[in-house]
XYZ file of C-alpha atoms in Angstrom:
760
model
C 13.066 -123.345 -130.734
C 11.720 -125.277 -127.720
C 8.629 -124.086 -125.884
C 10.550 -123.704 -122.627
C 13.103 -121.392 -124.296
C 10.269 -119.314 -125.783
C 8.543 -119.083 -122.409
C 11.800 -118.026 -120.720
C 12.298 -115.348 -123.360
C 8.830 -114.029 -122.580
C 9.659 -113.972 -118.846
C 12.830 -111.992 -119.648
C 10.818 -109.481 -121.705
C 8.269 -109.108 -118.910
C 11.014 -108.484 -116.333
C 12.557 -105.912 -118.657
C 9.175 -104.169 -118.887
C 8.853 -104.302 -115.068
C 12.294 -102.690 -114.718
C 11.265 -99.892 -117.114
C 8.036 -99.291 -115.196
C 9.909 -99.313 -111.881
C 12.394 -96.726 -113.128
C 9.614 -94.501 -114.441
C 7.665 -94.756 -111.170
C 10.795 -94.232 -109.084
C 11.605 -90.973 -110.917
C 7.986 -89.883 -110.555
C 8.074 -90.740 -106.858
C 11.357 -88.913 -106.312
C 10.033 -85.718 -107.906
C 6.742 -85.980 -106.025
C 8.508 -86.562 -102.704
C 10.577 -83.393 -103.182
C 7.371 -81.582 -104.134
C 5.632 -82.801 -100.939
C 8.596 -81.768 -98.764
C 8.660 -78.320 -100.385
C 4.888 -77.979 -99.992
C 5.164 -78.809 -96.283
C 7.928 -76.206 -95.847
C 5.978 -73.462 -97.645
C 2.529 -74.478 -96.337
C 1.845 -71.142 -94.612
C 3.454 -69.004 -97.349
C 0.576 -69.695 -99.732
C -2.146 -68.960 -97.191
C -3.730 -65.573 -96.639
C -4.052 -65.145 -92.877
C -6.513 -62.438 -91.892
C -8.696 -62.580 -88.779
C -9.910 -58.974 -88.560
C -13.365 -59.535 -90.058
C -15.732 -62.578 -90.101
C -15.483 -62.749 -93.920
C -11.690 -62.700 -93.691
C -11.750 -65.538 -91.158
C -13.865 -67.645 -93.525
C -11.468 -66.846 -96.382
C -8.486 -67.863 -94.226
C -10.168 -71.153 -93.274
C -10.880 -71.917 -96.939
C -7.289 -71.099 -97.861
C -5.950 -73.493 -95.195
C -8.428 -76.170 -96.285
C -7.385 -75.926 -99.945
C -3.670 -76.067 -99.145
C -4.180 -79.046 -96.793
C -6.245 -80.862 -99.455
C -3.507 -80.283 -102.051
C -0.844 -81.656 -99.681
C -3.046 -84.629 -98.724
C -3.725 -85.477 -102.382
C -0.020 -85.362 -103.280
C 0.876 -87.532 -100.245
C -1.856 -90.034 -101.159
C -0.585 -90.193 -104.734
C 2.964 -90.718 -103.420
C 1.646 -93.610 -101.291
C -0.023 -95.190 -104.339
C 3.258 -95.036 -106.262
C 4.941 -96.782 -103.323
C 2.317 -99.571 -103.428
C 2.797 -99.991 -107.196
C 6.574 -100.266 -106.732
C 6.078 -102.995 -104.082
C 3.794 -104.945 -106.440
C 6.271 -104.666 -109.328
C 9.045 -105.905 -107.063
C 6.961 -108.995 -106.187
C 6.182 -109.596 -109.884
C 9.857 -109.378 -110.819
C 10.633 -112.517 -108.799
C 7.733 -114.488 -110.310
C 5.719 -112.543 -112.937
C 3.075 -115.266 -113.282
C 2.299 -118.870 -112.424
C -0.218 -119.928 -115.069
C -1.149 -119.664 -118.715
C -4.341 -120.531 -120.508
C -4.973 -120.316 -124.239
C -8.609 -119.416 -124.793
C -10.685 -118.909 -127.926
C -14.032 -117.159 -127.499
C -16.974 -118.508 -129.501
C -17.683 -115.059 -130.978
C -14.033 -114.232 -131.808
C -12.285 -117.330 -133.235
C -8.781 -116.243 -132.338
C -6.685 -117.938 -129.669
C -5.452 -115.589 -126.934
C -2.662 -116.554 -124.528
C -3.615 -115.376 -121.047
C -0.910 -115.299 -118.349
C -2.039 -115.197 -114.717
C -0.113 -113.793 -111.723
C -0.645 -112.158 -108.339
C -1.286 -108.782 -109.971
C -2.120 -107.292 -113.368
C 0.643 -105.901 -115.585
C 0.015 -103.780 -118.685
C 2.381 -103.145 -121.612
C 4.331 -99.897 -121.843
C 1.430 -98.094 -123.559
C -1.085 -99.423 -120.981
C -3.118 -100.972 -123.820
C -2.639 -104.747 -123.550
C -2.490 -107.076 -120.541
C 0.877 -108.816 -120.230
C -0.312 -110.503 -116.994
C -3.849 -110.808 -115.639
C -4.585 -110.519 -111.915
C -5.632 -113.920 -110.499
C -8.869 -112.254 -109.328
C -9.904 -111.009 -112.787
C -13.048 -112.740 -114.168
C -11.129 -114.413 -117.027
C -8.631 -115.928 -114.548
C -11.358 -118.161 -113.082
C -10.935 -120.339 -116.207
C -7.536 -121.410 -114.862
C -9.019 -122.646 -111.593
C -12.298 -124.143 -112.813
C -11.673 -125.884 -116.139
C -9.492 -128.343 -117.959
C -8.779 -127.906 -121.693
C -12.040 -128.090 -123.651
C -15.303 -126.160 -123.491
C -15.127 -123.442 -120.818
C -16.838 -120.228 -119.741
C -16.439 -117.366 -117.301
C -18.709 -114.643 -115.985
C -17.905 -110.973 -116.385
C -19.870 -108.388 -114.399
C -22.389 -108.135 -117.259
C -22.494 -111.470 -119.094
C -21.086 -114.992 -119.557
C -18.311 -115.562 -122.117
C -18.134 -119.048 -123.631
C -15.383 -120.628 -125.681
C -12.713 -123.286 -125.716
C -9.563 -123.608 -123.643
C -6.863 -125.128 -125.839
C -4.015 -125.094 -123.315
C -3.540 -124.970 -119.542
C 0.049 -124.540 -118.414
C 1.673 -124.057 -115.027
C 4.982 -122.431 -114.168
C 7.293 -122.437 -111.210
C 9.316 -119.222 -111.625
C 11.873 -118.100 -109.041
C 14.130 -115.043 -109.360
C 12.966 -114.633 -112.961
C 13.955 -118.169 -114.025
C 11.510 -120.933 -115.017
C 12.286 -123.853 -112.696
C 9.272 -125.924 -113.692
C 6.737 -125.866 -116.517
C 4.051 -128.391 -117.308
C 0.668 -128.665 -118.973
C -2.165 -129.861 -116.773
C -5.829 -130.830 -116.474
C -8.771 -129.612 -114.396
C -7.120 -129.473 -110.980
C -3.951 -127.560 -110.371
C -1.183 -130.026 -111.169
C -0.039 -132.428 -108.483
C 3.605 -131.651 -109.236
C 3.138 -127.986 -108.434
C 1.142 -128.766 -105.303
C 3.676 -131.335 -104.112
C 6.432 -128.793 -104.505
C 4.445 -126.146 -102.614
C 3.443 -128.576 -99.858
C 6.755 -130.367 -99.586
C 8.581 -127.289 -98.315
C 9.185 -126.610 -94.634
C 6.473 -124.906 -92.601
C 6.825 -121.160 -92.288
C 6.282 -118.930 -89.276
C 3.724 -117.073 -91.392
C 1.113 -118.459 -93.748
C 1.899 -117.981 -97.450
C -0.551 -117.036 -100.181
C -1.416 -119.982 -102.438
C -2.919 -118.302 -105.497
C -0.840 -120.526 -107.779
C -2.348 -123.694 -106.294
C -5.987 -122.785 -105.600
C -8.200 -125.789 -106.297
C -11.603 -125.666 -107.981
C -13.554 -126.138 -104.734
C -11.493 -123.415 -103.016
C -12.153 -121.104 -105.961
C -15.905 -121.488 -105.294
C -15.317 -120.052 -101.810
C -13.105 -117.225 -103.051
C -15.431 -115.968 -105.804
C -18.787 -116.512 -104.093
C -20.711 -113.223 -104.263
C -24.291 -114.439 -103.851
C -24.479 -115.662 -100.281
C -25.123 -113.501 -97.262
C -24.035 -116.524 -95.219
C -21.366 -118.804 -96.691
C -20.590 -121.844 -94.548
C -17.404 -123.780 -95.234
C -16.957 -127.139 -93.522
C -13.417 -128.218 -94.337
C -11.303 -131.032 -92.961
C -7.943 -130.317 -91.333
C -5.444 -128.999 -93.879
C -8.018 -128.450 -96.638
C -6.997 -124.815 -97.212
C -10.025 -123.164 -95.529
C -8.135 -120.230 -94.060
C -6.029 -119.669 -97.180
C -9.190 -119.634 -99.293
C -10.842 -117.209 -96.846
C -7.939 -114.761 -97.049
C -7.896 -115.073 -100.825
C -11.667 -114.417 -100.660
C -11.004 -111.137 -98.831
C -8.415 -110.179 -101.467
C -10.868 -111.083 -104.255
C -13.742 -109.076 -102.751
C -11.462 -106.069 -102.171
C -10.475 -106.280 -105.858
C -13.976 -106.965 -107.182
C -15.591 -104.135 -105.193
C -12.551 -101.865 -104.995
C -14.665 -98.722 -105.466
C -16.999 -99.595 -102.571
C -15.095 -101.845 -100.158
C -12.157 -100.708 -98.032
C -10.197 -102.271 -95.168
C -12.614 -100.850 -92.569
C -15.545 -102.697 -94.189
C -14.014 -106.147 -93.667
C -13.481 -107.890 -90.326
C -11.708 -111.157 -89.590
C -12.184 -113.081 -86.347
C -9.295 -115.430 -85.606
C -8.966 -117.962 -82.747
C -6.004 -116.395 -80.904
C -3.322 -113.686 -81.229
C -0.713 -116.224 -82.380
C -2.903 -117.218 -85.324
C -3.509 -113.533 -86.162
C 0.248 -113.069 -86.420
C 0.591 -116.286 -88.460
C -1.797 -115.095 -91.186
C -0.740 -111.423 -91.143
C 1.480 -111.805 -94.218
C -1.045 -113.251 -96.661
C -3.003 -110.148 -97.722
C 0.100 -107.947 -98.174
C 1.577 -110.732 -100.361
C -1.547 -110.459 -102.504
C -1.148 -106.700 -102.781
C -3.897 -105.847 -100.281
C -3.708 -104.047 -96.938
C -4.573 -106.116 -93.858
C -8.190 -105.760 -92.764
C -9.601 -105.292 -89.247
C -8.597 -108.376 -87.296
C -9.474 -109.400 -83.752
C -10.288 -112.349 -81.528
C -13.782 -112.797 -80.136
C -12.320 -112.470 -76.607
C -10.842 -109.014 -77.372
C -14.049 -108.008 -79.136
C -16.082 -108.828 -76.001
C -13.648 -107.240 -73.551
C -13.707 -103.937 -75.464
C -17.487 -103.728 -75.187
C -18.272 -104.836 -71.636
C -18.979 -101.789 -69.463
C -17.723 -101.864 -65.883
C -14.936 -103.474 -63.977
C -15.268 -107.172 -64.847
C -12.707 -109.949 -65.102
C -13.532 -111.996 -68.195
C -12.370 -115.596 -68.417
C -10.707 -116.460 -71.738
C -11.795 -119.504 -73.784
C -8.359 -120.988 -73.047
C -8.889 -120.593 -69.282
C -12.287 -122.243 -69.691
C -10.576 -125.097 -71.544
C -7.960 -125.495 -68.823
C -10.744 -125.641 -66.218
C -12.608 -128.358 -68.119
C -9.453 -130.464 -68.572
C -7.808 -130.028 -65.165
C -10.399 -129.177 -62.484
C -12.520 -132.325 -62.576
C -12.132 -132.857 -58.825
C -13.253 -129.359 -57.798
C -16.562 -129.256 -55.863
C -18.412 -127.038 -58.366
C -17.225 -128.918 -61.473
C -20.525 -130.707 -62.260
C -22.567 -127.532 -61.752
C -20.163 -125.491 -63.898
C -20.376 -128.047 -66.705
C -24.186 -127.882 -66.617
C -24.113 -124.083 -66.651
C -21.644 -124.120 -69.584
C -24.091 -126.201 -71.553
C -27.102 -124.016 -70.758
C -25.506 -120.558 -71.044
C -24.133 -121.429 -74.502
C -27.589 -122.348 -75.820
C -30.348 -120.553 -77.707
C -32.704 -121.611 -74.902
C -30.807 -119.305 -72.536
C -30.926 -116.501 -75.106
C -34.732 -116.877 -75.094
C -34.675 -116.641 -71.297
C -32.624 -113.424 -71.447
C -35.048 -111.995 -74.050
C -38.033 -112.747 -71.795
C -36.225 -111.161 -68.840
C -35.601 -107.991 -70.901
C -39.319 -107.864 -71.793
C -40.240 -108.091 -68.093
C -37.895 -105.180 -67.315
C -40.146 -102.889 -69.336
C -42.651 -103.293 -66.490
C -40.359 -103.497 -63.445
C -36.956 -104.594 -62.233
C -34.348 -102.280 -63.776
C -31.888 -101.199 -61.089
C -30.151 -97.835 -60.846
C -27.329 -96.037 -59.046
C -27.915 -92.755 -57.215
C -26.498 -89.481 -58.523
C -24.402 -87.894 -55.796
C -22.030 -84.954 -55.529
C -19.521 -84.410 -52.704
C -21.277 -87.028 -50.575
C -24.743 -85.520 -51.066
C -27.449 -87.273 -53.101
C -28.750 -85.163 -55.982
C -31.157 -87.824 -57.321
C -31.831 -91.089 -55.462
C -32.094 -94.560 -57.026
C -35.813 -94.603 -56.215
C -36.403 -91.242 -57.913
C -34.677 -92.470 -61.071
C -36.674 -95.731 -60.904
C -39.971 -93.825 -60.557
C -39.135 -91.437 -63.408
C -38.124 -94.321 -65.707
C -41.268 -96.387 -65.047
C -43.540 -93.324 -65.367
C -42.544 -93.225 -69.036
C -44.790 -95.183 -71.397
C -44.210 -98.940 -71.872
C -44.465 -98.459 -75.631
C -41.086 -96.641 -75.571
C -38.086 -98.971 -76.013
C -35.832 -99.297 -72.938
C -32.751 -97.618 -74.532
C -34.936 -94.685 -75.664
C -36.411 -94.320 -72.169
C -32.908 -94.224 -70.718
C -31.978 -91.384 -73.080
C -34.974 -89.415 -71.734
C -33.912 -90.193 -68.155
C -30.373 -89.051 -69.006
C -31.672 -85.651 -70.264
C -33.734 -85.218 -67.086
C -30.763 -86.086 -64.864
C -28.505 -83.616 -66.699
C -31.062 -80.859 -65.980
C -31.074 -81.838 -62.284
C -27.263 -81.765 -62.247
C -27.182 -78.312 -63.908
C -29.579 -77.009 -61.237
C -27.265 -78.373 -58.530
C -24.267 -76.901 -60.368
C -25.756 -73.381 -60.066
C -26.368 -73.911 -56.350
C -22.719 -74.862 -55.825
C -21.323 -71.677 -57.439
C -21.302 -69.569 -54.242
C -20.095 -72.264 -51.825
C -16.805 -72.030 -49.959
C -15.318 -75.242 -51.394
C -15.265 -73.620 -54.842
C -12.848 -70.819 -53.827
C -10.751 -73.333 -51.893
C -10.308 -75.250 -55.146
C -9.778 -72.028 -57.127
C -6.824 -71.121 -54.914
C -5.130 -74.336 -56.035
C -5.337 -73.380 -59.726
C -2.196 -72.620 -61.692
C -1.201 -69.289 -63.265
C -2.565 -70.216 -66.712
C -6.136 -70.612 -65.378
C -5.972 -67.144 -63.774
C -4.606 -65.618 -67.003
C -7.446 -67.166 -69.028
C -10.029 -65.839 -66.568
C -8.475 -62.370 -66.792
C -8.630 -62.387 -70.615
C -12.264 -63.520 -70.474
C -13.136 -60.501 -68.296
C -10.801 -57.761 -69.619
C -13.210 -56.504 -72.301
C -15.612 -55.386 -69.590
C -15.467 -52.145 -67.588
C -12.407 -51.914 -65.363
C -14.318 -51.462 -62.053
C -15.944 -54.939 -62.416
C -12.861 -56.853 -63.542
C -11.929 -58.341 -60.153
C -15.502 -59.448 -59.459
C -15.832 -60.851 -62.978
C -12.568 -62.718 -62.630
C -13.820 -64.439 -59.474
C -17.156 -65.321 -61.117
C -15.393 -66.768 -64.132
C -12.955 -68.724 -61.954
C -15.817 -70.094 -59.831
C -17.865 -70.965 -62.926
C -14.917 -72.680 -64.618
C -14.109 -74.638 -61.456
C -17.687 -75.867 -60.953
C -17.929 -76.834 -64.642
C -14.671 -78.739 -64.376
C -15.728 -80.622 -61.231
C -19.189 -81.484 -62.588
C -17.921 -82.550 -66.054
C -17.040 -86.188 -65.102
C -20.462 -86.632 -63.459
C -22.237 -85.350 -66.573
C -20.130 -87.617 -68.759
C -21.105 -90.682 -66.684
C -24.783 -89.723 -66.990
C -24.482 -89.290 -70.770
C -22.855 -92.747 -70.899
C -25.889 -94.112 -68.953
C -23.670 -95.228 -66.072
C -26.542 -94.528 -63.672
C -28.057 -97.843 -64.861
C -26.877 -100.733 -62.682
C -26.465 -103.425 -65.350
C -24.575 -105.967 -63.157
C -27.183 -105.834 -60.361
C -30.058 -106.102 -62.865
C -28.433 -109.049 -64.693
C -27.761 -110.736 -61.356
C -31.500 -110.572 -60.617
C -32.004 -112.921 -63.586
C -30.282 -115.583 -61.456
C -31.449 -114.583 -57.957
C -34.978 -113.141 -58.214
C -36.632 -113.481 -61.606
C -38.483 -116.671 -62.425
C -40.388 -116.945 -65.685
C -41.857 -120.289 -64.669
C -40.051 -122.290 -67.340
C -36.655 -122.642 -65.666
C -34.562 -125.604 -66.837
C -33.712 -128.601 -64.677
C -31.010 -127.821 -62.052
C -31.699 -124.081 -62.493
C -31.538 -123.388 -58.758
C -28.102 -124.961 -58.505
C -26.833 -123.284 -61.712
C -28.220 -119.826 -60.856
C -26.716 -119.875 -57.340
C -23.315 -120.753 -58.832
C -23.489 -117.963 -61.448
C -24.812 -115.353 -58.996
C -21.769 -115.964 -56.768
C -19.445 -115.335 -59.738
C -21.297 -112.151 -60.717
C -21.008 -110.879 -57.143
C -17.237 -111.151 -57.540
C -17.484 -109.274 -60.887
C -16.288 -112.410 -62.693
C -17.687 -113.490 -66.062
C -16.952 -117.030 -67.196
C -16.383 -117.456 -70.929
C -19.837 -118.994 -71.380
C -21.469 -116.073 -69.523
C -19.529 -113.217 -71.176
C -21.573 -113.133 -74.401
C -24.976 -113.405 -72.643
C -23.967 -110.554 -70.309
C -22.832 -108.377 -73.231
C -26.021 -109.182 -75.146
C -28.119 -108.221 -72.096
C -26.128 -105.000 -71.648
C -26.827 -104.089 -75.281
C -30.541 -104.866 -75.024
C -30.814 -102.445 -72.081
C -28.411 -99.634 -73.005
C -28.842 -99.966 -76.760
C -26.752 -101.860 -79.277
C -25.699 -99.885 -82.296
C -25.711 -102.208 -85.286
C -22.290 -101.993 -86.916
C -23.141 -100.963 -90.471
C -19.508 -100.287 -91.414
C -18.638 -104.004 -91.487
C -19.956 -105.401 -94.760
C -17.944 -108.613 -94.990
C -17.009 -110.776 -92.023
C -14.871 -113.910 -91.916
C -15.123 -116.097 -88.805
C -12.376 -118.714 -88.668
C -12.583 -121.820 -86.447
C -16.359 -121.268 -86.355
C -16.893 -124.707 -84.816
C -15.654 -123.244 -81.506
C -18.427 -120.630 -81.305
C -21.504 -121.474 -79.264
C -25.019 -121.011 -80.604
C -25.492 -117.978 -78.321
C -22.227 -116.410 -79.508
C -23.189 -116.800 -83.144
C -26.700 -115.435 -82.492
C -25.085 -112.406 -80.835
C -22.917 -111.811 -83.921
C -26.000 -111.892 -86.139
C -27.686 -109.457 -83.723
C -25.018 -106.738 -83.855
C -23.997 -107.280 -87.484
C -27.443 -107.665 -89.087
C -26.425 -106.261 -92.477
C -23.081 -108.056 -92.777
C -22.306 -110.862 -95.193
C -20.597 -113.633 -93.236
C -18.240 -116.438 -94.168
C -17.949 -119.142 -91.517
C -15.011 -121.533 -91.764
C -14.361 -124.510 -89.587
C -14.151 -128.220 -89.051
C -16.637 -129.943 -86.793
C -13.943 -132.622 -86.232
C -11.857 -129.980 -84.449
C -14.545 -128.593 -82.110
C -12.336 -128.629 -79.023
C -14.336 -126.336 -76.727
C -17.027 -127.714 -74.481
C -20.654 -127.484 -75.600
C -20.058 -125.928 -78.998
C -21.214 -128.786 -81.235
C -24.843 -129.201 -80.147
C -26.208 -126.128 -81.975
C -23.122 -125.333 -83.981
C -23.146 -122.393 -86.404
C -21.472 -124.617 -88.997
C -24.927 -126.171 -89.269
C -27.066 -123.002 -89.452
C -30.849 -123.167 -89.564
C -31.607 -119.473 -90.151
C -34.045 -119.531 -93.064
C -34.127 -115.762 -93.522
C -30.719 -115.486 -95.158
C -29.275 -116.774 -98.404
C -27.089 -119.632 -97.299
C -24.602 -121.634 -99.223
C -22.645 -124.557 -97.865
C -19.341 -125.763 -99.301
C -17.604 -128.868 -98.000
C -13.863 -129.405 -98.466
C -12.884 -133.043 -97.991
C -9.332 -133.188 -99.359
C -6.479 -132.630 -96.894
C -3.366 -131.000 -98.365
C -1.366 -130.203 -95.232
C -0.234 -133.601 -94.027
C 1.377 -136.464 -95.926
C -0.854 -139.251 -97.198
C 0.419 -141.495 -94.354
C -0.565 -139.023 -91.601
C -4.025 -138.443 -93.117
C -4.649 -142.196 -93.551
C -3.822 -142.671 -89.847
C -5.869 -139.750 -88.450
C -9.004 -140.350 -90.535
C -9.713 -143.529 -88.518
C -10.476 -141.586 -85.332
C -11.725 -138.311 -86.836
C -15.444 -137.901 -85.994
C -16.207 -137.590 -89.731
C -13.297 -139.699 -90.941
C -15.042 -141.263 -93.921
C -15.224 -137.859 -95.582
C -11.469 -137.172 -95.540
C -9.409 -137.698 -98.699
C -5.613 -137.489 -98.507
C -3.611 -135.630 -101.138
C -1.093 -137.937 -102.763
C 2.084 -136.686 -101.053
C 4.172 -139.523 -99.681
C 6.014 -139.526 -96.351
C 6.828 -141.722 -93.383
C 4.152 -143.347 -91.221
C 3.318 -141.832 -87.823
C 5.423 -143.406 -85.053
C 4.185 -144.648 -81.657
C 6.865 -145.024 -78.966
C 6.077 -147.032 -75.821
C 8.240 -145.554 -73.062
C 7.724 -144.572 -69.428
C 10.883 -142.439 -69.403
C 9.768 -139.233 -71.102
C 13.008 -137.473 -70.181
C 15.080 -140.056 -72.059
C 12.740 -140.268 -75.062
C 11.838 -136.679 -75.831
C 15.279 -135.226 -76.537
C 16.353 -137.918 -79.085
C 13.040 -137.362 -80.949
C 13.693 -133.613 -81.123
C 17.307 -134.149 -82.259
C 16.183 -136.618 -84.941
C 13.775 -134.070 -86.425
C 16.500 -131.404 -86.397
C 18.802 -133.774 -88.330
C 16.000 -134.313 -90.858
C 16.172 -130.559 -91.548
C 12.740 -129.722 -90.137
C 12.642 -126.039 -89.246
C 9.584 -126.112 -86.969
C 8.960 -128.957 -84.537
C 6.034 -128.621 -82.144
C 5.563 -130.548 -78.908
C 1.785 -130.345 -78.638
C 0.401 -130.899 -75.146
C -3.131 -131.351 -73.923
C -2.984 -128.584 -71.304
C -0.850 -125.643 -70.232
C 0.268 -127.497 -67.103
C 1.553 -130.394 -69.264
C 3.294 -127.801 -71.438
C 5.040 -126.459 -68.286
C 6.140 -129.991 -67.323
C 7.681 -130.595 -70.763
C 9.442 -127.219 -70.603
C 10.965 -128.210 -67.224
C 12.209 -131.522 -68.688
C 13.921 -129.829 -71.666
C 15.215 -126.718 -69.880
C 18.962 -126.378 -70.367
C 19.123 -129.331 -72.760
C 17.817 -127.719 -75.959
C 16.632 -124.273 -77.096
C 12.838 -123.917 -77.321
C 10.007 -121.378 -77.245
C 7.077 -122.017 -74.945
C 3.837 -120.565 -76.274
C 0.917 -119.349 -74.144
C -2.192 -117.290 -74.884
C -0.212 -114.051 -74.585
C 2.199 -115.090 -77.391
C 1.695 -112.929 -80.467
C 4.314 -114.453 -82.796
C 6.678 -117.382 -82.895
C 10.110 -118.096 -84.269
C 11.237 -121.190 -86.119
C 12.732 -123.981 -84.021
C 11.312 -126.137 -81.224
C 7.956 -125.000 -79.850
C 6.022 -126.244 -76.803
C 2.335 -125.365 -76.687
C -1.131 -126.608 -75.642
C -3.301 -127.969 -78.449
C -5.876 -125.186 -78.309
C -3.206 -122.633 -79.314
C -2.111 -124.744 -82.287
C -5.474 -124.308 -84.043
C -5.068 -123.427 -87.720
C -1.263 -123.566 -87.619
C 0.976 -126.205 -89.201
C 4.430 -127.506 -88.273
C 6.987 -129.639 -90.099
C 6.980 -132.228 -87.323
C 4.781 -132.830 -84.287
C 5.532 -134.730 -81.079
C 2.634 -135.588 -78.761
C 4.366 -136.344 -75.435
C 1.610 -138.369 -73.763
C -0.922 -140.352 -75.806
C -1.814 -142.807 -73.048
C -5.353 -143.940 -72.354
C -5.303 -142.191 -68.965
C -4.382 -138.881 -70.601
C -6.706 -138.992 -73.623
C -9.308 -141.226 -72.008
C -12.683 -139.613 -72.660
C -14.736 -139.441 -75.815
C -14.591 -135.639 -75.376
C -10.812 -135.872 -75.960
C -11.278 -137.193 -79.504
C -11.326 -133.800 -81.229
C -8.379 -132.592 -79.121
C -6.261 -135.592 -80.099
C -7.289 -135.344 -83.750
C -6.442 -131.616 -83.808
C -2.982 -132.259 -82.297
C -2.138 -134.990 -84.842
C -3.301 -132.999 -87.855
C -0.938 -130.065 -87.204
C 1.916 -132.169 -88.670
C 2.958 -131.632 -92.288
C 5.715 -134.245 -92.651
C 6.263 -136.252 -89.447
C 4.242 -137.294 -86.399
C 5.646 -139.009 -83.288
C 3.490 -140.079 -80.335
C 4.889 -141.161 -76.958
C 2.859 -143.368 -74.624
C 4.006 -144.039 -71.040
C 1.344 -146.746 -70.707
C -1.370 -148.272 -72.836
C -2.061 -145.962 -75.793
C -5.431 -144.199 -75.972
C -8.406 -145.766 -77.688
C -8.168 -143.400 -80.648
C -4.847 -144.949 -81.696
C -6.380 -148.398 -81.166
C -9.154 -147.452 -83.620
C -6.600 -146.815 -86.397
C -5.602 -149.712 -88.649
C -2.349 -151.210 -87.357
C -0.614 -150.849 -90.726
C -1.103 -147.053 -90.685
C 1.532 -146.416 -87.973
C 4.830 -147.817 -86.738
C 5.528 -148.964 -83.178
C 8.953 -148.544 -81.598
C-alpha cells in the first residue's frame, strides 16, 4: 500500500476520533447547559435568607457566596467545553501539517510525531495523536533537517536522530499535498501559502514557520528581544505566534491581561485580530500608542495623531512655522529633551510648581499661594507625588471644615426644596427610629447634611485626583521661564513656538509623550506590573523619548520590538531608534530577518535597489511579473484600465497607495462613479476586499494582491526623506506592482537596475 494511502487512512481515523470527542463533549455541554439554566432559576431556593441577627446575616452572605461560586464554576466549565469544541472543529478540517520520525538516543525506537495547531489525545487520553505546534518536541520540525537533532524540555535536553520530516497540505480532511523536506519548511508548501490572494485578515502560519522565525517565537531568555526584519519577512506573524507560544508555555501564570500588543493603527489591529483565535488563544490587550497616550493625559487637550504629524511634514512645507516645527520635532523626540525634562522636575522640588485655588460657590477656600506655601514647607527629601498626597489630605480637611460651615446657610434649604420624593423618604427612614418629637428637626438636619455632602462630593473627588495641581501651566514654564543654562541651539525660537501651542491646549505628536512623562513625574506614575509581556510592532516609528517612556512605566515587562529601519516613515525616528537599543542593564537579544516572503522575487529584486539596507534583503523564490512603470500625464485615463486589468487577473485586493491623504482624496474624486472602492483614513477600523485607496502610512504591515502607486514622479517623491515612504508603498504588493509617472520618474526608480522593471 502506498504511503499516501496510509497517511490518508490515518487522517480518516483521526477525524473519526475527533467526531467521537465532539459528540461526547456536545452531550456533556448540553447537560451542563441545562444544569446551569436550572441553577439560575433556583438560585434563591437553595439560600437561607435571614437578616434578624448579625450571625444570621453572615450565614446568609456565605450561602449566597457558595451558590454564586457553584454557578460561576459550572459556567466556566461550560465555556471551556465550548472552546474545546471550537478547537476540534478547526482540527477536523486539517488535523495536522507536519510529521517527524524521531528516535531518542536513550530509547532506540522510532516514534512518528504529527504536529498541528492543537494537541489531540486518543480516546483514553493516554497517547498523543497530534502534538501542539508549541510543544517542546515540535521545535524539531522547525529547527532541523533529518539527521542528528535535539530539543529542550522544561527540565533537560533530549538528543536523538530525526529519520523523516514530512509536510502535508490537508483541506476538508483530504490530503492535497504531501512531501518530504529538509531543514527549512518546504518551498512547495510556502509557495502554495504565499501564492494565494491576500486576505482582509492576517492568517496564522504555523505550518510554514521558518527556523529564524521559530527563534523569535520560542525565545524565553530575553527581557528585550529586538527583531529587525525586512518587509514581508513574517515579523508580525512570528510575534503573534510568540504570544500564542508564551500563553501555552506559561499557561498557569500568564493570561490575556498580562500581555499587551501595540499596533500602528486601528486598521492594522483589525487585520491581525483573527490570528490568535485561529491558534486557539483569546486575543490579548491591544491598542495603539496614540490611544494609550490619550487615555492617560489629564485635562482638556487636543492631541495630534502621528498621521496628522505626517500630513503636516509632507504638505505644509510653505507654512511660516515649518522650519521651527521641524527643529522642535527633532529635539522633543530625543533623549536630550528627556534629560531636560528630568532636570526641570528636579528644580520643581525647590520652587516652580503651580496650583489652582480651591473655591466653593465663588468663594476661595484655599488660595493658590496657600497651597504653594504648604507644599514647599514640606521637606525636600519627600518625593513630589508623596508631597502632593499630603497636600491633598490637608485640603480635604479644609474642605470638611468649610462643609460644616455651609450646613446652616440658606442656599442649602433652597436646594433641598428641589429634591425629589425619594430623597425625602430616605431622610424620613434615617430619622424614624428616634423619638417622635424630634423627627421633623432630624429630617431637616439629615436633608441639609445629605445636600451639602452631595454638593461638596465633586470638589473632594477633584482634590483626591490631585486636580489642584496646574500641570499645563507648570509644563509651559519649561518653555517660557525655566532655563537650566544648557539650552540647545534655536531654543528660544522652539520654546516660543511650543508655548503658543500649549496655550491653546494643543499637544503635537512629538510633545504628547514628553507632556505625559512630565505629568507622571509630578503626579506619580504607577508602574504597570500586570503587563508581563509586551509586543511593539513597527517599532522603527517610535522616537527615543517614546521608547524611554515605555521602559519607564513598564519597568518589569519583557518586551519584543519588531520593525524595519527601511520603513521608518515618521520624521526624526531613526536617529536614536529603539531598534538599535543601547540599554546595557537588560538582557538583549537581536534577531535579523533578511528573507522577504510577501512579494514575488521580481518585486523584491526591484525594491532592494532603493531600500536603505537593500544589500541585506533576500527574495523568496516565488516567480511573478516584473513591476511596471507607466509614463502618462493623463491619470484619469490610465488609472481605471490598471484597476480593471487587476480585476481580470482575479486579484481580490488592489490598493492604490498614495503619499498623503490629500492625494488619496484626489484619486477618490477621479474614480468616483466609475468603479466601486473603499477609501481608508485613520478612523477606518476594518476593510473589505476590493479596490482600496489609502495613504502609505496606513498601509503599514498590511499586504495586498496588487498595488498601484498613482504618482511616482521626481517632483512627488523628490527628497531623500521620501525613500522609506516609497519603499514601504512598493513592498505592500504580493503579486503585482504598477507605478504611474506623470513626468520624470523619481530617483529611487532610477537607482533600480533597468532589467528589474518594465516600462509602458
